[in-house]
Amino acid sequence: MTIVEIMRCSPVIPVLTVERLEQAVPLARALVRGGLPVLEVTLRSPCALAAIAAMRAAVPEAIVGAGTLTQPRDLADAVAAGACFGVTPGLTAELVAAAGGVDLPLLPGIMTPSELIGARRAGFTACKLFPAREAGGPAMLRALAGPFPDQLFCPTGGVTTHSAAEYLALPNVPCVGGSWMAPRELLQAQSWESIESLARQAAALRTTAAQHRG
Ligand code: 3PG
């Protein structure tokens, strides 16, 4: 799948930090049951790569990606763990070079028009806007649609249920990213049903967004 095909699979990509490996599979199952098949596991915990591999093995319907890729080695590690896609918070020349050498659909992070020009030169027609709220939120994406009408975005960072609907109503936003479906407290409490319920509400946001667009 291309990164754009992956972005079109789900209105919300949960951004997950898995601190204990045994959380990985029940977490993925809860999110998929709630209607969110695209999952981003951030490389922010020692078990993140093992969590990706465990989710891929036990929940084949999940499209599991690796996030917080900041150095070339992270891309190789993501591929080795079986990640279906990668997400970076920003884009450097060495990440662009590494992306060319691996078979991993990539969603690179940008925050400014200059960074976006660089990403487009490297061939990325879809980017993560990060951190989206601080970058200007939906107004920033409306402004970027002028000079870059064909560019797609996954705004991430500070996205809430309310702002997600506003972002998803924009034609250049097929999906948003956020961590609100799987907060640390619910993971620690193993509240899989609560996570499933939050996922179900997030999955319904596409309908809400369509209503916004009229
Ligand atoms: C992150 O980097 O943690 C993601 O951007 C998610 O941000 P959020 O916690 O503000 O949703």
mmCIF file of C-alpha atoms and ligand atoms in Angstrom:
data_model
loop_
_atom_site.group_PDB
_atom_site.id
_atom_site.type_symbol
_atom_site.label_atom_id
_atom_site.label_comp_id
_atom_site.label_asym_id
_atom_site.label_seq_id
_atom_site.Cartn_x
_atom_site.Cartn_y
_atom_site.Cartn_z
ATOM 1 C CA MET A 1 0.000 0.000 0.000
ATOM 2 C CA THR A 2 1.103 3.563 -0.586
ATOM 3 C CA ILE A 3 1.103 6.007 2.282
ATOM 4 C CA VAL A 4 -1.910 7.783 0.762
ATOM 5 C CA GLU A 5 -3.845 4.508 0.567
ATOM 6 C CA ILE A 6 -3.008 3.889 4.221
ATOM 7 C CA MET A 7 -4.117 7.425 5.169
ATOM 8 C CA ARG A 8 -7.449 6.807 3.453
ATOM 9 C CA CYS A 9 -8.124 3.644 5.478
ATOM 10 C CA SER A 10 -9.026 5.461 8.672
ATOM 11 C CA PRO A 11 -9.959 9.017 9.707
ATOM 12 C CA VAL A 12 -7.802 8.797 12.828
ATOM 13 C CA ILE A 13 -4.394 7.198 13.371
ATOM 14 C CA PRO A 14 -3.873 6.457 17.054
ATOM 15 C CA VAL A 15 -0.387 7.517 18.137
ATOM 16 C CA LEU A 16 0.618 4.860 20.658
ATOM 17 C CA THR A 17 3.354 4.602 23.230
ATOM 18 C CA VAL A 18 3.475 1.003 24.434
ATOM 19 C CA GLU A 19 5.381 0.806 27.690
ATOM 20 C CA ARG A 20 4.826 -2.888 28.383
ATOM 21 C CA LEU A 21 4.909 -5.528 25.691
ATOM 22 C CA GLU A 22 1.891 -7.358 27.087
ATOM 23 C CA GLN A 23 -0.207 -4.249 26.364
ATOM 24 C CA ALA A 24 0.500 -4.419 22.626
ATOM 25 C CA VAL A 25 -1.906 -7.080 21.383
ATOM 26 C CA PRO A 26 -4.958 -6.243 23.549
ATOM 27 C CA LEU A 27 -4.437 -2.576 22.668
ATOM 28 C CA ALA A 28 -4.330 -3.273 18.933
ATOM 29 C CA ARG A 29 -7.383 -5.538 19.194
ATOM 30 C CA ALA A 30 -9.362 -2.874 21.085
ATOM 31 C CA LEU A 31 -8.539 -0.177 18.546
ATOM 32 C CA VAL A 32 -9.329 -2.390 15.557
ATOM 33 C CA ARG A 33 -12.599 -3.528 17.164
ATOM 34 C CA GLY A 34 -13.450 0.152 17.645
ATOM 35 C CA GLY A 35 -12.953 0.745 13.922
ATOM 36 C CA LEU A 36 -9.410 2.127 13.753
ATOM 37 C CA PRO A 37 -7.221 -0.271 11.727
ATOM 38 C CA VAL A 38 -4.219 2.041 11.179
ATOM 39 C CA LEU A 39 -1.959 2.216 14.237
ATOM 40 C CA GLU A 40 1.256 4.160 14.833
ATOM 41 C CA VAL A 41 3.533 2.746 17.505
ATOM 42 C CA THR A 42 6.105 5.341 18.490
ATOM 43 C CA LEU A 43 9.706 4.286 19.039
ATOM 44 C CA ARG A 44 9.678 5.900 22.453
ATOM 45 C CA SER A 45 9.777 2.845 24.641
ATOM 46 C CA PRO A 46 12.231 -0.045 24.815
ATOM 47 C CA CYS A 47 9.581 -2.546 23.703
ATOM 48 C CA ALA A 48 8.213 -0.499 20.778
ATOM 49 C CA LEU A 49 9.718 -2.647 18.010
ATOM 50 C CA ALA A 50 8.659 -5.849 19.732
ATOM 51 C CA ALA A 51 5.171 -4.343 20.152
ATOM 52 C CA ILE A 52 4.957 -3.714 16.391
ATOM 53 C CA ALA A 53 6.016 -7.287 15.637
ATOM 54 C CA ALA A 54 3.536 -8.681 18.199
ATOM 55 C CA MET A 55 0.640 -6.624 16.823
ATOM 56 C CA ARG A 56 1.434 -7.662 13.249
ATOM 57 C CA ALA A 57 1.546 -11.330 14.219
ATOM 58 C CA ALA A 58 -1.589 -11.398 16.378
ATOM 59 C CA VAL A 59 -3.803 -8.781 14.689
ATOM 60 C CA PRO A 60 -3.322 -9.240 10.943
ATOM 61 C CA GLU A 61 -6.143 -6.811 10.094
ATOM 62 C CA ALA A 62 -4.224 -3.957 11.767
ATOM 63 C CA ILE A 63 -2.011 -1.759 9.583
ATOM 64 C CA VAL A 64 0.779 -1.147 12.053
ATOM 65 C CA GLY A 65 3.351 1.579 11.494
ATOM 66 C CA ALA A 66 6.353 2.862 13.408
ATOM 67 C CA GLY A 67 6.456 6.482 14.576
ATOM 68 C CA THR A 68 9.016 8.905 15.977
ATOM 69 C CA LEU A 69 11.571 7.812 13.375
ATOM 70 C CA THR A 70 14.351 10.381 13.708
ATOM 71 C CA GLN A 71 17.452 8.624 12.374
ATOM 72 C CA PRO A 72 18.219 6.292 9.455
ATOM 73 C CA ARG A 73 18.637 3.298 11.763
ATOM 74 C CA ASP A 74 15.019 3.739 12.937
ATOM 75 C CA LEU A 75 13.748 3.120 9.400
ATOM 76 C CA ALA A 76 15.720 -0.096 9.097
ATOM 77 C CA ASP A 77 14.537 -1.195 12.550
ATOM 78 C CA ALA A 78 10.925 -0.446 11.589
ATOM 79 C CA VAL A 79 11.199 -2.577 8.452
ATOM 80 C CA ALA A 80 12.823 -5.407 10.413
ATOM 81 C CA ALA A 81 9.975 -5.319 12.948
ATOM 82 C CA GLY A 82 7.432 -5.646 10.144
ATOM 83 C CA ALA A 83 6.073 -2.100 10.186
ATOM 84 C CA CYS A 84 3.705 -1.333 7.290
ATOM 85 C CA PHE A 85 4.613 2.376 7.265
ATOM 86 C CA GLY A 86 6.748 4.919 9.068
ATOM 87 C CA VAL A 87 6.130 8.384 10.499
ATOM 88 C CA THR A 88 8.733 11.024 11.300
ATOM 89 C CA PRO A 89 8.275 14.205 13.355
ATOM 90 C CA GLY A 90 10.511 16.121 10.906
ATOM 91 C CA LEU A 91 12.531 15.561 7.748
ATOM 92 C CA THR A 92 16.305 15.727 7.356
ATOM 93 C CA ALA A 93 18.545 15.003 4.357
ATOM 94 C CA GLU A 94 19.743 11.803 6.001
ATOM 95 C CA LEU A 95 16.176 10.606 6.575
ATOM 96 C CA VAL A 96 15.338 11.331 2.920
ATOM 97 C CA ALA A 97 18.369 9.277 1.856
ATOM 98 C CA ALA A 98 17.428 6.439 4.213
ATOM 99 C CA ALA A 99 13.820 6.450 2.971
ATOM 100 C CA GLY A 100 15.112 5.872 -0.559
ATOM 101 C CA GLY A 101 16.900 2.742 0.579
ATOM 102 C CA VAL A 102 14.067 0.922 2.345
ATOM 103 C CA ASP A 103 10.713 -0.462 1.305
ATOM 104 C CA LEU A 104 8.629 1.509 3.806
ATOM 105 C CA PRO A 105 5.841 3.960 2.927
ATOM 106 C CA LEU A 106 6.764 7.104 4.838
ATOM 107 C CA LEU A 107 4.765 10.000 6.264
ATOM 108 C CA PRO A 108 7.341 12.685 6.995
ATOM 109 C CA GLY A 109 6.666 15.529 9.409
ATOM 110 C CA ILE A 110 6.824 19.149 8.285
ATOM 111 C CA MET A 111 5.845 22.399 9.975
ATOM 112 C CA THR A 112 6.639 25.212 7.529
ATOM 113 C CA PRO A 113 6.210 25.965 3.795
ATOM 114 C CA SER A 114 9.984 25.667 3.280
ATOM 115 C CA GLU A 115 10.011 22.235 4.904
ATOM 116 C CA LEU A 116 7.059 21.267 2.739
ATOM 117 C CA ILE A 117 8.915 22.351 -0.415
ATOM 118 C CA GLY A 118 11.819 20.161 0.680
ATOM 119 C CA ALA A 119 9.520 17.193 1.304
ATOM 120 C CA ARG A 120 7.845 17.625 -2.080
ATOM 121 C CA ARG A 121 11.245 17.788 -3.796
ATOM 122 C CA ALA A 122 11.986 14.446 -2.133
ATOM 123 C CA GLY A 123 8.746 13.072 -3.592
ATOM 124 C CA PHE A 124 6.435 13.184 -0.596
ATOM 125 C CA THR A 125 2.944 14.240 -1.650
ATOM 126 C CA ALA A 126 1.545 13.444 1.792
ATOM 127 C CA CYS A 127 3.035 14.770 5.031
ATOM 128 C CA LYS A 128 2.317 14.888 8.721
ATOM 129 C CA LEU A 129 1.819 18.470 9.920
ATOM 130 C CA PHE A 130 3.568 18.463 13.276
ATOM 131 C CA PRO A 131 2.961 19.848 15.803
ATOM 132 C CA ALA A 132 -0.351 20.703 14.179
ATOM 133 C CA ARG A 133 -1.915 22.851 16.867
ATOM 134 C CA GLU A 134 1.243 24.914 17.352
ATOM 135 C CA ALA A 135 1.706 25.185 13.570
ATOM 136 C CA GLY A 136 -1.612 26.992 13.290
ATOM 137 C CA GLY A 137 -4.208 24.222 13.232
ATOM 138 C CA PRO A 138 -6.883 24.036 10.522
ATOM 139 C CA ALA A 139 -6.172 27.638 9.445
ATOM 140 C CA MET A 140 -2.588 26.655 8.576
ATOM 141 C CA LEU A 141 -3.819 23.808 6.369
ATOM 142 C CA ARG A 142 -6.319 26.055 4.611
ATOM 143 C CA ALA A 143 -3.461 28.487 3.920
ATOM 144 C CA LEU A 144 -1.107 25.742 2.651
ATOM 145 C CA ALA A 145 -3.805 24.516 0.224
ATOM 146 C CA GLY A 146 -3.285 27.730 -1.796
ATOM 147 C CA PRO A 147 0.306 27.190 -2.992
ATOM 148 C CA PHE A 148 0.191 23.388 -2.546
ATOM 149 C CA PRO A 149 -3.303 22.334 -3.670
ATOM 150 C CA ASP A 150 -2.395 18.691 -4.327
ATOM 151 C CA GLN A 151 -0.601 18.093 -1.015
ATOM 152 C CA LEU A 152 -2.267 15.878 1.599
ATOM 153 C CA PHE A 153 -1.721 16.171 5.338
ATOM 154 C CA CYS A 154 -2.154 14.171 8.507
ATOM 155 C CA PRO A 155 -2.213 16.845 11.223
ATOM 156 C CA THR A 156 -0.864 15.473 14.495
ATOM 157 C CA GLY A 157 -0.037 17.049 17.827
ATOM 158 C CA GLY A 158 -2.637 18.607 20.095
ATOM 159 C CA VAL A 159 -5.530 17.169 18.071
ATOM 160 C CA THR A 160 -8.726 16.613 20.081
ATOM 161 C CA THR A 161 -12.070 15.035 19.204
ATOM 162 C CA HIS A 162 -13.388 18.518 18.516
ATOM 163 C CA SER A 163 -10.491 19.770 16.397
ATOM 164 C CA ALA A 164 -10.266 16.409 14.582
ATOM 165 C CA ALA A 165 -13.705 16.973 13.060
ATOM 166 C CA GLU A 166 -12.642 20.443 11.927
ATOM 167 C CA TYR A 167 -9.428 19.113 10.363
ATOM 168 C CA LEU A 168 -11.233 16.217 8.657
ATOM 169 C CA ALA A 169 -13.658 18.628 7.016
ATOM 170 C CA LEU A 170 -10.718 20.045 5.002
ATOM 171 C CA PRO A 171 -10.230 18.544 1.521
ATOM 172 C CA ASN A 172 -6.460 18.179 2.062
ATOM 173 C CA VAL A 173 -6.860 16.114 5.273
ATOM 174 C CA PRO A 174 -7.717 12.413 4.784
ATOM 175 C CA CYS A 175 -6.811 11.597 8.386
ATOM 176 C CA VAL A 176 -5.476 13.019 11.638
ATOM 177 C CA GLY A 177 -3.158 11.531 14.253
ATOM 178 C CA GLY A 178 -3.582 11.669 17.994
ATOM 179 C CA SER A 179 -3.044 9.883 21.255
ATOM 180 C CA TRP A 180 -6.380 10.592 22.926
ATOM 181 C CA MET A 181 -7.846 7.125 22.228
ATOM 182 C CA ALA A 182 -5.156 5.366 24.225
ATOM 183 C CA PRO A 183 -4.132 7.525 27.187
ATOM 184 C CA ARG A 184 -1.478 6.186 29.528
ATOM 185 C CA GLU A 185 -3.921 5.734 32.435
ATOM 186 C CA LEU A 186 -6.233 3.507 30.388
ATOM 187 C CA LEU A 187 -3.311 1.401 29.151
ATOM 188 C CA GLN A 188 -1.955 0.967 32.648
ATOM 189 C CA ALA A 189 -5.421 0.013 33.917
ATOM 190 C CA GLN A 190 -5.852 -2.357 30.949
ATOM 191 C CA SER A 191 -9.171 -0.656 30.226
ATOM 192 C CA TRP A 192 -9.499 -2.171 26.770
ATOM 193 C CA GLU A 193 -13.247 -1.598 26.603
ATOM 194 C CA SER A 194 -12.803 2.113 27.321
ATOM 195 C CA ILE A 195 -10.129 2.314 24.637
ATOM 196 C CA GLU A 196 -12.423 0.499 22.200
ATOM 197 C CA SER A 197 -15.188 2.956 22.980
ATOM 198 C CA LEU A 198 -12.889 5.965 22.418
ATOM 199 C CA ALA A 199 -11.765 4.372 19.154
ATOM 200 C CA ARG A 200 -15.390 3.918 18.068
ATOM 201 C CA GLN A 201 -16.078 7.607 18.684
ATOM 202 C CA ALA A 202 -12.932 8.536 16.739
ATOM 203 C CA ALA A 203 -13.864 6.241 13.859
ATOM 204 C CA ALA A 204 -17.224 8.018 13.599
ATOM 205 C CA LEU A 205 -15.466 11.342 13.040
ATOM 206 C CA ARG A 206 -15.390 10.832 9.283
ATOM 207 C CA THR A 207 -19.191 10.989 9.249
ATOM 208 C CA THR A 208 -19.128 14.079 11.442
ATOM 209 C CA ALA A 209 -16.604 15.676 9.091
ATOM 210 C CA ALA A 210 -18.739 14.894 6.055
ATOM 211 C CA GLN A 211 -21.629 16.654 7.774
ATOM 212 C CA HIS A 212 -19.345 19.682 8.426
ATOM 213 C CA ARG A 213 -18.515 19.796 4.714
ATOM 214 C CA GLY A 214 -22.228 19.617 3.951
HETATM 215 C C1 3PG B 1 2.986 12.768 19.538
HETATM 216 O O1 3PG B 1 4.021 13.088 19.043
HETATM 217 O O2 3PG B 1 2.886 12.300 20.669
HETATM 218 C C2 3PG B 1 1.807 12.900 18.667
HETATM 219 O O3 3PG B 1 1.916 14.051 17.926
HETATM 220 C C3 3PG B 1 0.520 12.844 19.404
HETATM 221 O O4 3PG B 1 0.299 14.047 19.978
HETATM 222 P P1 3PG B 1 -0.908 14.234 20.996
HETATM 223 O O5 3PG B 1 -0.529 13.488 22.245
HETATM 224 O O6 3PG B 1 -0.941 15.722 21.183
HETATM 225 O O7 3PG B 1 -2.147 13.688 20.338
#
